[in-house]
Amino acid sequence: MEKLNIYIADDDLDDRDFFMEALNDISIKTEVSQFNNGVDLMDRLFSDDILPNVIFLDLYMPIMDGFECLIDIRNFKKFNNIYIIAYSSIYRDREVNQLKEDGANQFLKKSSSLKELKKILLKSLEQVPIKNKKVALRDEFVVLI
């Protein structure tokens, strides 16, 4: 299997490092680009010829948060095949329902346990469609908490 091209947008460096540690320990091969805000993520999306397979969006970031990024990404047809996983340490039904309506494919609740995070990431990334398969928007929304 080829590497999954992943973008992670999270303003918390410790959370990104923890996330990377978990990703490096799972069986799925990945290539990861990290961003500390939504503006940099969006700039990269518009400037890259090769789009990511999946984007992990932290919901609460300064400058441009995950909710705003999600809406912007889903407003451009060229990004329709990107699988989007929103995540946060806070779970609120209303927000998760809004994420589904706005076109996210999954919601993950951040874990402080490396073992738990690895399990969640593996389960989450197994849902990402294989290359050239259309991402089902607003179908099969997955919540992993």
XYZ file of N, CA, C and O in Angstrom, residues 59-60 87-92 95-96 107-110:
56
model
N -10.159 21.754 15.941
C -11.276 22.690 15.850
C -10.958 24.064 16.407
O -11.472 25.066 15.923
N -10.117 24.111 17.425
C -9.887 25.388 18.109
C -8.452 25.863 17.912
O -7.551 25.500 18.659
N -10.978 17.176 14.900
C -10.725 16.632 16.223
C -10.566 17.731 17.260
O -10.251 18.874 16.937
N -10.828 17.333 18.497
C -10.764 18.282 19.609
C -10.722 17.498 20.912
O -11.086 16.317 20.948
N -10.301 18.156 21.972
C -10.352 17.517 23.289
C -11.753 17.668 23.888
O -12.075 17.056 24.897
N -12.579 18.481 23.252
C -13.946 18.738 23.720
C -14.946 18.076 22.763
O -14.831 18.217 21.547
N -15.912 17.350 23.330
C -16.970 16.766 22.519
C -18.283 17.446 22.878
O -18.711 17.427 24.033
N -18.907 18.056 21.873
C -20.238 18.653 22.048
C -21.110 18.168 20.893
O -20.756 18.370 19.723
N -21.840 20.690 18.042
C -20.704 20.964 17.156
C -20.416 19.783 16.234
O -20.133 19.965 15.059
N -20.482 18.590 16.779
C -20.224 17.405 15.960
C -21.281 17.277 14.869
O -20.974 16.961 13.713
N -15.187 12.702 13.279
C -14.785 13.509 14.430
C -14.045 12.590 15.378
O -14.515 11.487 15.679
N -12.880 13.030 15.846
C -12.107 12.296 16.843
C -11.986 13.135 18.096
O -11.755 14.345 18.013
N -12.095 12.484 19.225
C -11.822 13.173 20.485
C -10.371 12.876 20.838
O -9.939 11.726 20.819
N -9.614 13.938 21.111
C -8.204 13.778 21.477
C -8.091 12.888 22.701
O -8.917 12.962 23.608
